[in-house]
Coordinates of C-alpha atoms in Angstrom, one line a residue:
Chain N
M27 CA 99.9 89.9 84.3
T28 CA 103.0 88.7 82.3
I29 CA 105.8 90.7 81.1
R30 CA 104.6 90.0 77.5
A31 CA 101.2 91.6 78.3
I32 CA 103.2 94.5 80.0
A33 CA 105.6 95.0 76.9
G34 CA 102.7 95.1 74.7
L35 CA 100.7 98.1 76.5
A36 CA 104.1 100.0 76.6
A37 CA 104.2 99.2 72.7
L38 CA 100.9 100.5 72.1
N39 CA 101.1 103.5 74.1
L40 CA 104.6 104.4 72.8
G41 CA 102.9 104.2 69.4
I42 CA 100.0 106.4 70.3
A43 CA 102.5 109.1 71.7
V44 CA 104.6 109.0 68.3
L45 CA 100.7 109.6 66.7
G46 CA 100.1 112.3 68.7
L47 CA 103.7 114.0 68.4
A48 CA 103.3 113.7 64.9
L49 CA 100.0 115.3 65.1
L50 CA 101.9 118.3 66.8
F51 CA 104.2 118.5 64.1
A52 CA 101.4 118.9 61.5
V53 CA 99.5 121.6 63.3
R54 CA 102.7 123.5 64.9
G55 CA 106.1 121.8 63.9
F56 CA 109.0 121.6 66.3
S57 CA 111.9 124.2 66.0
R58 CA 113.8 122.5 69.1
L59 CA 114.2 119.0 70.0
A60 CA 113.4 119.9 73.7
D61 CA 110.2 120.7 72.8
L62 CA 109.4 116.8 71.6
G63 CA 110.3 115.5 75.0
R64 CA 108.2 118.9 76.5
L65 CA 105.3 118.2 74.6
A66 CA 105.4 114.5 74.6
G67 CA 102.6 114.2 77.2
L68 CA 100.3 116.5 75.3
G69 CA 101.0 114.6 72.2
Y70 CA 100.1 111.0 73.9
L71 CA 97.0 112.6 74.9
L72 CA 96.3 113.9 71.3
G73 CA 97.0 110.5 70.0
V74 CA 94.5 108.9 72.3
A75 CA 91.8 111.4 71.4
F76 CA 92.3 111.1 67.9
F77 CA 92.9 107.1 67.8
G78 CA 89.7 106.8 69.9
V79 CA 87.4 109.5 67.9
V80 CA 88.8 107.8 64.2
W81 CA 87.8 104.6 65.7
T82 CA 84.5 105.4 66.8
E83 CA 83.7 106.8 63.2
L84 CA 85.4 103.5 61.9
L85 CA 83.2 101.1 64.0
V86 CA 80.2 103.0 63.3
V87 CA 80.4 102.7 59.7
G88 CA 81.4 98.8 60.3
V89 CA 85.3 98.5 59.8
P90 CA 86.5 95.5 62.0
F91 CA 88.7 96.4 64.6
T92 CA 91.3 93.7 64.0
G93 CA 95.3 93.9 65.2
L94 CA 96.4 94.5 62.1
A95 CA 94.0 97.6 61.3
L96 CA 94.7 99.1 64.9
V97 CA 98.6 98.8 63.7
A98 CA 97.5 100.3 60.5
T99 CA 95.6 103.3 61.8
L100 CA 98.7 103.9 63.9
V101 CA 101.2 104.0 60.9
L102 CA 98.9 105.7 58.4
G103 CA 97.9 108.4 60.8
I104 CA 101.7 108.8 61.6
A105 CA 102.9 109.3 57.9
A106 CA 99.8 111.3 56.9
S107 CA 100.6 113.8 59.8
L108 CA 104.2 114.0 58.9
G109 CA 103.3 114.2 55.2
V110 CA 100.9 117.2 56.3
G111 CA 103.8 118.7 58.5
L112 CA 106.3 118.7 55.9
A113 CA 104.3 119.9 53.2
L114 CA 103.1 123.0 55.5
G115 CA 106.8 123.6 56.1
R116 CA 106.5 123.2 59.8
P117 CA 109.7 123.7 61.9
R118 CA 111.6 120.4 61.9
P119 CA 113.8 119.9 65.0
G120 CA 117.1 121.2 65.2
R121 CA 120.0 121.5 67.5
D122 CA 119.0 122.7 70.6
P123 CA 120.8 126.0 71.3
G124 CA 120.1 125.1 75.1
V125 CA 118.3 127.4 77.7
D126 CA 119.9 128.9 80.8
R127 CA 117.2 128.4 83.4
P128 CA 117.7 129.5 87.1
V129 CA 119.4 126.7 89.2
T130 CA 116.6 127.1 91.6
A131 CA 113.9 126.3 88.9
L132 CA 115.8 123.3 87.6
L133 CA 115.7 122.1 91.6
L134 CA 112.2 122.9 91.7
S135 CA 111.3 121.0 89.0
A136 CA 113.8 118.1 89.9
S137 CA 112.1 118.1 92.9
G138 CA 108.7 117.7 91.8
I139 CA 109.3 115.3 88.9
A140 CA 111.1 113.2 91.6
L141 CA 108.2 113.2 94.2
V142 CA 105.3 112.6 91.5
G143 CA 107.3 109.7 89.8
L144 CA 107.6 108.0 93.3
L145 CA 103.7 108.2 93.7
L146 CA 103.6 106.9 89.8
E147 CA 105.7 104.3 90.7
A148 CA 104.0 102.9 93.5
L149 CA 100.5 103.4 91.5
F150 CA 102.3 101.0 89.0
R151 CA 102.8 98.6 91.3
A152 CA 99.4 98.6 92.6
A153 CA 97.7 98.6 89.1
R154 CA 99.9 95.7 87.6
L155 CA 98.5 93.3 89.8
Q156 CA 94.8 94.9 90.1
S157 CA 91.5 93.1 90.3
L158 CA 88.6 94.3 88.5
Q159 CA 86.4 95.8 91.1
A160 CA 84.1 98.7 90.2
F161 CA 80.9 97.7 89.3
D162 CA 80.3 100.0 86.1
A163 CA 83.6 98.5 84.9
W164 CA 82.5 94.7 84.6
A165 CA 79.0 95.8 84.1
F166 CA 79.3 97.5 80.8
W167 CA 82.7 99.2 80.0
V168 CA 85.0 96.1 80.0
P169 CA 82.2 94.0 78.4
K170 CA 82.0 96.4 75.7
A171 CA 85.8 96.4 75.3
K172 CA 85.4 92.7 75.1
A173 CA 83.2 92.8 72.4
I174 CA 84.8 95.2 70.5
Y175 CA 88.0 92.4 70.9
F176 CA 86.0 89.3 70.1
F177 CA 83.5 90.6 67.6
E178 CA 85.6 93.1 66.0
G179 CA 82.9 95.8 66.1
L180 CA 80.1 97.4 68.2
D181 CA 78.3 93.9 68.6
E182 CA 74.6 94.8 68.5
Q183 CA 74.0 92.2 71.6
I184 CA 76.3 93.8 73.7
F185 CA 76.1 97.3 73.1
T186 CA 72.4 97.5 72.9
T187 CA 71.5 95.3 76.2
A188 CA 74.5 96.2 78.4
A189 CA 73.7 99.2 81.0
G190 CA 74.6 102.4 79.8
P191 CA 74.0 101.8 76.1
T192 CA 74.4 105.3 74.9
Y193 CA 77.8 105.8 76.6
P194 CA 80.5 106.5 73.8
P195 CA 82.7 103.9 73.2
L196 CA 86.2 105.5 73.2
V197 CA 87.3 103.8 76.5
P198 CA 86.2 100.5 75.1
I199 CA 87.9 101.2 72.1
L200 CA 91.1 101.8 73.9
D201 CA 90.8 98.7 76.3
A202 CA 90.2 96.7 73.3
A203 CA 93.4 97.9 71.6
A204 CA 95.3 97.3 75.0
F205 CA 93.6 93.6 74.7
H206 CA 95.2 93.2 71.3
A207 CA 98.7 94.7 72.6
M208 CA 98.7 92.5 75.4
G209 CA 97.6 89.2 73.4
G210 CA 94.4 88.7 75.3
A211 CA 91.4 89.6 77.3
D212 CA 93.6 90.4 80.6
T213 CA 91.3 92.3 82.9
V214 CA 93.9 92.6 85.2
T215 CA 97.2 94.1 83.3
L216 CA 94.3 96.4 82.1
H217 CA 94.6 98.4 84.7
L218 CA 98.1 99.6 83.7
Q219 CA 96.7 100.9 80.6
F220 CA 95.0 103.7 82.9
W221 CA 98.1 104.2 84.9
F222 CA 99.4 105.1 81.2
L223 CA 96.7 107.7 80.6
I224 CA 97.2 109.4 84.1
V225 CA 101.4 109.2 83.4
G226 CA 100.4 111.1 80.1
A227 CA 98.2 113.3 81.5
L228 CA 100.3 114.7 84.1
A229 CA 103.4 115.1 81.3
A230 CA 100.6 116.8 79.4
L231 CA 100.2 119.5 82.2
A232 CA 103.4 119.7 83.4
G233 CA 105.1 119.9 79.3
T234 CA 102.0 122.1 78.4
L235 CA 102.7 124.4 81.5
A236 CA 106.3 124.7 81.5
G237 CA 107.5 128.3 80.0
H238 CA 104.2 129.7 80.9
A239 CA 104.2 129.2 84.7
P240 CA 107.1 129.5 87.2
A241 CA 108.6 126.0 88.8
W242 CA 107.3 127.1 92.0
A243 CA 103.9 127.4 91.5
L244 CA 103.8 124.5 88.7
W245 CA 104.8 121.3 91.0
P246 CA 103.2 122.3 94.2
S247 CA 100.0 122.9 91.9
L248 CA 100.1 119.3 90.4
L249 CA 101.5 117.6 93.7
V250 CA 98.4 118.9 95.6
V251 CA 96.1 117.8 93.2
V252 CA 97.9 114.1 92.6
V253 CA 98.0 113.5 96.5
A254 CA 94.2 114.6 97.0
P255 CA 92.5 111.3 99.0
R256 CA 90.2 110.8 96.0
F257 CA 92.9 110.4 93.2
G258 CA 94.6 107.1 94.8
E259 CA 91.1 105.6 95.1
R260 CA 89.9 105.7 91.8
L261 CA 92.7 106.9 89.3
L262 CA 93.2 103.5 87.8
T263 CA 89.3 102.3 87.9
P264 CA 89.0 101.0 84.3
Q265 CA 86.1 103.6 83.7
A266 CA 85.6 106.6 81.3
D267 CA 85.8 109.4 84.2
V268 CA 89.6 110.2 84.8
L269 CA 90.1 110.2 80.8
V270 CA 86.9 112.7 80.1
D271 CA 88.4 114.7 83.1
C272 CA 91.9 114.8 81.2
F273 CA 90.5 115.4 77.9
F274 CA 88.9 118.6 79.4
V275 CA 91.6 120.0 81.7
V276 CA 93.7 119.9 79.2
S277 CA 91.9 121.1 76.8
A278 CA 91.2 124.3 79.1
L279 CA 94.7 124.7 79.6
L280 CA 95.4 125.0 75.8
L281 CA 92.5 127.2 75.5
A282 CA 93.5 129.7 78.6
L283 CA 96.9 129.7 76.9
W284 CA 95.3 130.7 73.6
L285 CA 93.7 133.5 75.3
R286 CA 97.1 134.9 76.2
D287 CA 99.2 134.2 73.1
G288 CA 96.3 133.8 70.3
C289 CA 98.4 130.5 68.8
G290 CA 96.0 128.9 66.5
W291 CA 97.7 125.4 66.9
R292 CA 96.4 125.2 70.4
L293 CA 92.7 125.5 69.2
A294 CA 93.3 122.7 66.8
A295 CA 94.6 120.5 69.6
A296 CA 91.7 121.4 71.7
A297 CA 89.8 120.7 69.2
V298 CA 90.7 117.1 68.9
L299 CA 91.1 116.7 72.5
L300 CA 87.4 117.9 73.4
A301 CA 86.1 115.6 70.5
G302 CA 87.9 112.6 72.4
A303 CA 86.0 114.1 75.5
A304 CA 82.6 113.8 73.6
S305 CA 83.6 110.4 72.6
T306 CA 84.7 109.1 75.9
K307 CA 81.5 110.1 78.1
R308 CA 78.3 111.5 78.1
E309 CA 79.8 114.7 80.0
G310 CA 82.0 115.4 77.4
L311 CA 79.7 117.2 75.3
L312 CA 78.6 119.4 78.3
F313 CA 82.6 120.0 79.3
A314 CA 83.4 121.3 75.7
A315 CA 80.1 123.5 75.7
I316 CA 81.4 124.8 78.8
L317 CA 84.7 125.7 77.8
L318 CA 83.4 127.2 74.6
A319 CA 81.3 129.5 77.0
A320 CA 83.8 130.4 78.9
V321 CA 86.4 131.0 76.2
L322 CA 83.4 133.7 75.1
V323 CA 83.3 135.4 78.3
A324 CA 87.1 135.9 78.5
S325 CA 87.5 136.8 74.9
W326 CA 84.4 138.6 73.8
T327 CA 86.3 141.3 72.7
R328 CA 88.2 139.6 70.0
R329 CA 85.8 139.4 67.3
R330 CA 88.4 138.2 64.8
S331 CA 88.6 135.2 66.2
T332 CA 85.0 134.2 65.8
L333 CA 85.4 132.1 63.1
L334 CA 88.1 130.0 64.9
R335 CA 85.6 129.6 68.0
I336 CA 82.9 128.5 65.8
G337 CA 85.1 125.8 63.8
L338 CA 86.3 124.6 67.2
A339 CA 82.3 124.1 68.2
A340 CA 81.6 122.6 64.3
A341 CA 84.4 120.1 64.8
V342 CA 83.4 118.8 68.5
V343 CA 79.9 118.4 67.2
G344 CA 80.6 117.0 64.0
L345 CA 82.8 114.0 65.4
A346 CA 80.8 113.4 68.2
A347 CA 78.1 113.0 65.8
P348 CA 78.2 109.6 64.5
W349 CA 78.3 107.8 67.3
R350 CA 74.7 109.7 68.7
L351 CA 73.6 108.7 64.8
W352 CA 74.1 104.9 65.6
Y353 CA 72.7 104.7 69.2
R354 CA 69.7 106.2 67.8
S355 CA 69.3 104.4 64.7
R356 CA 68.7 101.4 67.4
D357 CA 66.1 103.4 69.3
L358 CA 68.2 103.8 72.6
T359 CA 67.8 107.0 74.6
G360 CA 69.2 108.3 77.6
E361 CA 72.0 110.4 76.7
A362 CA 69.9 113.8 78.0
P363 CA 67.4 114.3 80.1
S364 CA 63.7 114.3 78.9
E365 CA 62.7 118.3 78.3
L366 CA 66.3 118.9 79.7
G367 CA 65.1 118.2 83.1
L368 CA 63.1 121.6 83.0
G369 CA 60.2 119.5 84.2
S370 CA 61.8 119.4 88.1
S371 CA 60.9 121.2 91.0
L372 CA 62.7 124.4 92.2
D373 CA 63.3 122.4 95.9
R374 CA 64.9 119.9 93.9
F375 CA 67.1 122.3 91.9
L376 CA 68.2 123.8 95.0
D377 CA 68.8 120.8 96.6
A378 CA 70.9 119.8 93.8
L379 CA 73.0 123.2 94.2
R380 CA 73.3 122.1 97.7
L381 CA 74.5 118.6 96.9
S382 CA 77.1 120.2 94.4
A383 CA 78.4 122.7 96.9
E384 CA 79.0 120.3 99.8
V385 CA 80.6 117.9 97.5
L386 CA 82.7 120.4 96.2
V387 CA 84.2 121.6 99.5
E388 CA 84.4 118.1 100.7
T389 CA 87.8 118.0 102.4
S390 CA 87.6 114.2 102.6
L391 CA 87.6 114.0 98.9
W392 CA 89.8 116.7 97.9
S393 CA 91.5 118.2 100.9
L394 CA 91.7 122.0 100.4
V395 CA 92.6 121.9 96.8
P396 CA 88.9 123.6 95.8
F397 CA 90.1 126.6 98.5
L398 CA 93.3 127.0 96.7
F399 CA 92.3 127.2 93.7
L400 CA 89.5 129.7 94.5
G401 CA 92.2 131.7 96.3
A402 CA 94.2 131.4 93.2
I403 CA 91.5 133.0 90.9
V404 CA 91.2 135.8 93.6
I405 CA 94.8 136.6 93.5
A406 CA 94.6 136.4 89.4
A407 CA 91.4 138.8 89.5
I408 CA 93.4 141.4 91.8
W409 CA 97.2 141.3 91.1
G410 CA 97.5 138.9 88.2
D411 CA 96.2 138.5 84.4
R412 CA 92.5 139.0 84.8
R413 CA 91.8 137.6 81.7
L414 CA 92.9 134.1 82.8
S415 CA 90.8 134.7 86.3
W416 CA 87.8 135.4 84.3
F417 CA 88.0 132.2 82.1
F418 CA 89.2 129.9 84.8
G419 CA 86.4 131.4 87.2
A420 CA 83.6 130.9 84.2
V421 CA 84.6 127.3 83.7
V422 CA 84.5 126.6 87.5
V423 CA 81.1 128.5 87.8
L424 CA 79.7 126.8 84.9
A425 CA 81.0 123.3 85.6
F426 CA 79.4 123.5 89.0
L427 CA 76.1 124.7 87.6
G428 CA 76.6 121.6 85.0
G429 CA 77.0 119.3 87.8
A430 CA 73.8 120.6 89.8
W431 CA 72.1 120.7 86.4
V432 CA 72.9 116.7 85.8
T433 CA 71.4 116.0 89.3
F434 CA 68.4 118.2 89.0
S435 CA 67.5 116.8 85.6
Y436 CA 67.5 113.3 85.7
S437 CA 65.1 113.1 88.2
S438 CA 65.5 109.2 88.6
L439 CA 68.8 110.5 90.6
P440 CA 68.3 110.5 94.3
V441 CA 70.1 113.9 95.4
T442 CA 73.1 112.2 97.4
A443 CA 76.6 112.0 97.6
D444 CA 76.4 107.9 97.4
E445 CA 78.8 107.0 94.2
A446 CA 76.5 103.9 93.7
L447 CA 73.4 106.1 93.1
N448 CA 74.6 109.8 92.1
P449 CA 77.8 110.8 89.7
I450 CA 78.4 114.1 91.4
V451 CA 81.5 113.2 93.3
R452 CA 83.0 111.7 89.7
Y453 CA 81.5 114.4 88.0
T454 CA 83.2 117.3 90.4
G455 CA 86.5 115.4 90.2
A456 CA 87.1 117.2 86.8
I457 CA 86.5 120.6 88.4
V458 CA 89.4 119.8 90.9
I459 CA 91.7 118.4 88.3
L460 CA 91.5 121.7 86.7
A461 CA 93.2 123.2 89.5
A462 CA 96.3 121.5 88.8
A463 CA 96.3 123.1 85.4
A464 CA 94.9 126.5 86.4
M465 CA 96.6 127.4 89.6
P466 CA 100.4 127.6 88.2
L467 CA 99.0 130.0 85.4
L468 CA 97.0 132.1 88.2
V469 CA 99.1 132.6 90.8
G470 CA 102.6 132.3 88.7
T471 CA 101.8 135.2 86.2
E472 CA 101.7 138.8 86.7
R473 CA 99.9 141.2 85.0
R474 CA 100.3 141.7 81.5
G475 CA 102.7 138.8 81.7
K476 CA 103.0 137.6 78.2
A477 CA 104.6 134.3 77.1
A478 CA 105.9 133.2 73.9
G479 CA 103.6 130.2 71.8
R480 CA 105.6 127.4 73.3
Chain K
M16 CA 120.0 156.1 101.0
V17 CA 116.5 157.1 101.3
Q18 CA 116.3 157.3 97.6
E19 CA 117.9 154.0 97.0
R20 CA 115.6 152.0 99.4
A21 CA 112.5 153.4 97.4
V22 CA 114.3 152.3 94.1
N23 CA 114.5 148.8 95.5
E24 CA 111.4 148.2 97.5
P25 CA 108.4 146.8 95.5
P26 CA 105.4 149.1 95.7
A27 CA 102.6 148.4 98.3
A28 CA 100.3 146.5 95.8
D29 CA 103.1 144.3 94.8
R30 CA 104.1 143.4 98.5
V31 CA 100.3 142.5 99.3
R32 CA 100.7 140.3 96.2
L33 CA 103.7 138.7 97.0
V34 CA 102.1 138.2 100.6
A35 CA 99.2 136.6 99.1
I36 CA 101.0 134.2 97.1
A37 CA 103.0 133.3 100.0
V38 CA 100.0 132.6 102.0
W39 CA 98.8 130.5 98.9
L40 CA 102.2 128.6 98.6
V41 CA 102.4 127.8 102.1
V42 CA 99.0 126.3 102.4
A43 CA 99.7 124.4 99.4
L44 CA 103.0 123.0 100.6
G45 CA 101.2 122.0 103.8
V46 CA 98.8 120.2 102.2
I47 CA 101.5 118.1 100.2
A48 CA 103.5 117.5 103.6
V49 CA 100.5 116.2 105.2
R50 CA 98.8 114.1 102.0
F51 CA 102.1 112.8 100.5
P52 CA 103.1 110.2 102.8
D53 CA 99.5 109.2 103.1
A54 CA 98.8 108.9 99.5
F55 CA 102.1 107.1 99.0
G56 CA 101.4 104.7 102.0
D57 CA 97.9 104.1 100.3
A58 CA 99.4 103.2 97.1
N59 CA 102.1 101.0 98.4
R60 CA 99.1 99.3 100.7
T61 CA 97.2 98.7 97.7
A62 CA 99.9 97.1 95.6
R63 CA 101.1 94.6 98.7
A64 CA 97.2 93.7 99.0
N65 CA 96.9 93.1 95.1
A66 CA 100.0 91.1 95.4
A67 CA 98.8 89.0 98.2
L68 CA 95.7 87.7 96.2
D69 CA 95.8 84.5 94.4
L70 CA 95.7 84.3 90.7
V71 CA 91.7 83.2 91.0
D72 CA 90.9 85.9 93.3
R73 CA 92.7 88.7 91.0
E74 CA 90.9 87.3 87.7
L75 CA 87.3 87.2 89.3
G76 CA 87.8 90.6 91.2
A77 CA 84.2 91.8 91.9
G78 CA 82.8 88.2 91.1
N79 CA 83.8 86.9 94.4
S80 CA 81.3 89.0 96.0
V81 CA 78.7 88.0 93.6
V82 CA 79.1 84.1 92.9
P83 CA 79.3 82.4 95.9
D84 CA 81.8 79.6 94.5
Q85 CA 84.8 80.6 92.1
A86 CA 84.3 77.0 90.7
L87 CA 81.3 77.6 88.9
L88 CA 82.4 80.2 86.7
L89 CA 85.9 78.5 86.1
E90 CA 83.9 75.4 85.1
A91 CA 81.5 77.3 82.8
R92 CA 84.7 78.8 81.1
A93 CA 86.3 75.4 80.6
W94 CA 83.1 73.4 79.6
I95 CA 81.4 76.1 77.4
P96 CA 83.2 76.4 74.0
R97 CA 84.2 80.0 72.8
R98 CA 81.7 80.4 70.5
G99 CA 78.8 78.7 72.5
T100 CA 75.9 80.5 74.8
F101 CA 74.4 80.0 77.8
R102 CA 72.0 81.2 80.2
V103 CA 71.5 81.8 84.0
A104 CA 68.5 80.5 85.9
V105 CA 68.4 82.1 89.2
G106 CA 66.0 80.5 92.2
E107 CA 65.6 81.3 95.6
R108 CA 68.2 82.7 97.9
Q109 CA 70.5 80.3 99.3
D110 CA 72.9 80.2 102.4
G111 CA 76.4 81.6 101.3
W112 CA 74.9 83.8 98.8
T113 CA 75.2 87.6 99.1
D114 CA 72.8 90.7 98.3
L115 CA 74.5 90.7 95.0
T116 CA 74.2 87.1 93.6
A117 CA 70.6 86.9 92.6
P118 CA 70.4 90.5 90.9
F119 CA 74.0 90.6 89.4
A120 CA 74.7 87.0 88.7
E121 CA 73.9 87.0 84.9
T122 CA 75.7 90.4 84.6
Y123 CA 78.9 89.2 86.0
A124 CA 78.7 86.1 83.9
T125 CA 78.2 87.9 80.7
Y126 CA 81.1 90.0 81.4
F127 CA 83.4 86.9 82.9
L128 CA 82.4 84.4 79.8
L129 CA 82.8 86.5 76.9
P130 CA 83.2 85.5 74.0
R131 CA 80.6 83.3 75.1
R132 CA 77.2 85.0 74.6
T133 CA 73.9 84.7 76.5
E134 CA 70.9 83.2 74.9
P135 CA 67.7 82.5 76.1
D136 CA 67.4 79.0 74.9
A137 CA 71.3 78.1 75.4
V138 CA 72.3 74.5 76.1
W139 CA 74.4 75.6 78.9
I140 CA 72.7 76.9 82.2
L141 CA 74.4 78.6 85.2
C142 CA 72.2 77.1 87.7
F143 CA 72.0 79.4 91.0
A144 CA 69.3 76.9 93.1
C145 CA 67.3 77.0 90.1
D146 CA 64.0 74.8 89.6
R147 CA 65.8 71.8 87.6
A148 CA 62.2 70.6 86.7
E149 CA 62.2 73.5 84.2
F150 CA 65.2 71.6 82.3
P151 CA 64.4 68.0 82.3
A152 CA 66.7 67.1 79.7
A153 CA 69.7 69.0 81.1
D154 CA 72.6 66.7 83.0
A155 CA 74.6 68.5 85.6
V156 CA 78.3 68.5 84.3
W157 CA 79.5 70.1 87.6
E158 CA 77.8 70.7 90.8
G159 CA 78.9 72.6 94.2
E160 CA 77.7 74.0 97.1
N161 CA 74.8 76.9 97.8
G162 CA 72.9 75.4 95.2
L163 CA 75.1 75.9 92.5
S164 CA 75.4 73.8 89.2
L165 CA 76.5 73.9 85.5
L166 CA 74.1 72.4 83.5
R167 CA 74.3 70.7 79.7
G168 CA 70.7 70.2 78.3
E169 CA 69.7 69.4 74.6
R170 CA 68.5 71.6 71.7

């Protein structure tokens, strides 16, 4: 609750953003200085995913999580990434020639940034003095973070006896890093770490979409999702739901753009983000599988990129494996339902489908976002980029079915939208946040529209 | 004139597309116009409510709904060494307890008191109307209302 704690958090997140930008330099380079700012949000999310995945593997093999080790990870990661970028001859930012953009687009962008900024400022004040209330947060997410902070590793007692023992440790690692940065286990100021994640995710979406979607489509799409009733309530809760959604949505955006321009660096970045998702929450693996399946649906004619897609899947699975080996070596189970849940009845499946549909169209949670998303997919299917409509349509359908499968397969979950009993509302949030990334491309792209690989 | 108009006007399919996008955009802007003031107001209300909390309320958060007396947790944190261990003993429900007290007192204490660990034979006991006869060698270092006390036993 002090300025020192806030300054420490800001420094940590700046370090993570620099790490992510260095990773982007390694995989694509920056030909223009403006790209550094435009892709800072994407860099930040990449940094979070990379830092979290690396530390998940390090903790599994027993490396102590100390303040010094944390700083060393950032410094070594930045140095190695810059070294790789230089060795590969990636373009370095030069003098920006300046790009003429229409005044209306600039005004729209400025208005959008101002409105989003206004909301974020209010959320900052709310987060700064927020007490820890959510059950899952104090029952296991934050205790695990405290355990990593105080005991410098995956403490056997806490990690095997707290609820959700198979949940991956990326968020507790990030929280523990925040505790180091703040100078103590300050569970109040910790909420600001989640505010930084939201800022980073919004900047990632806006920066990645800039140049690919017109401002008139981009900013309304972002705003309409940000002001949905559900988001103000839960954005800053120190749990893993929002972060796994951010990884999923930005990965989906990168893969959609890859479908259009074939830039390989987008696949590399998506692999890091999806590995981060798999290390953040159990649904992360499901989301990764959904995106890979949707890419297959939308690009089945592109045989040449089969190897790239296999590489993406292998990277995600390979990086997700060590944590799974760690908990299995301690006889912990429960990440997946027994028999994949196929032992449940048809009635339960239909009930699960009905529940997923009811939650998705619940206007008191998401206002009209799902309907706008559906409208955008239809517009793109008829008049726009059909490959994008196939891709996002497949993602929505598969994610929807995935949510129904979760309710169906875990027979202990009651078929209810009560969040204390069933995660379907939190899960559906991923589909709704996806709208912010997808709608600008779906409504803002004419058929045959092709953009440069920015 | 007729030819000029034909050149400048978009084909029918494009016109329909533009109308569809316009409808989409109008709905999106309408939602933003309706929802933005609410979202901004909600965030401000939350900020004000959070700022109005005192330091202890803010630090305990959900613990205020679990543990009937804040003093028990603060005393436990002050008395039990950081490398020490504790256990939670819960007896019959008392006046002033909530539905969360008995089932979640240990879970909350485990979170709040870290790096102090829980241990079945710990010297320190957070007693929630527990049977004191089970701990004959333990002395109360703090006692409150609602059956709460902090006990220190012997190894």
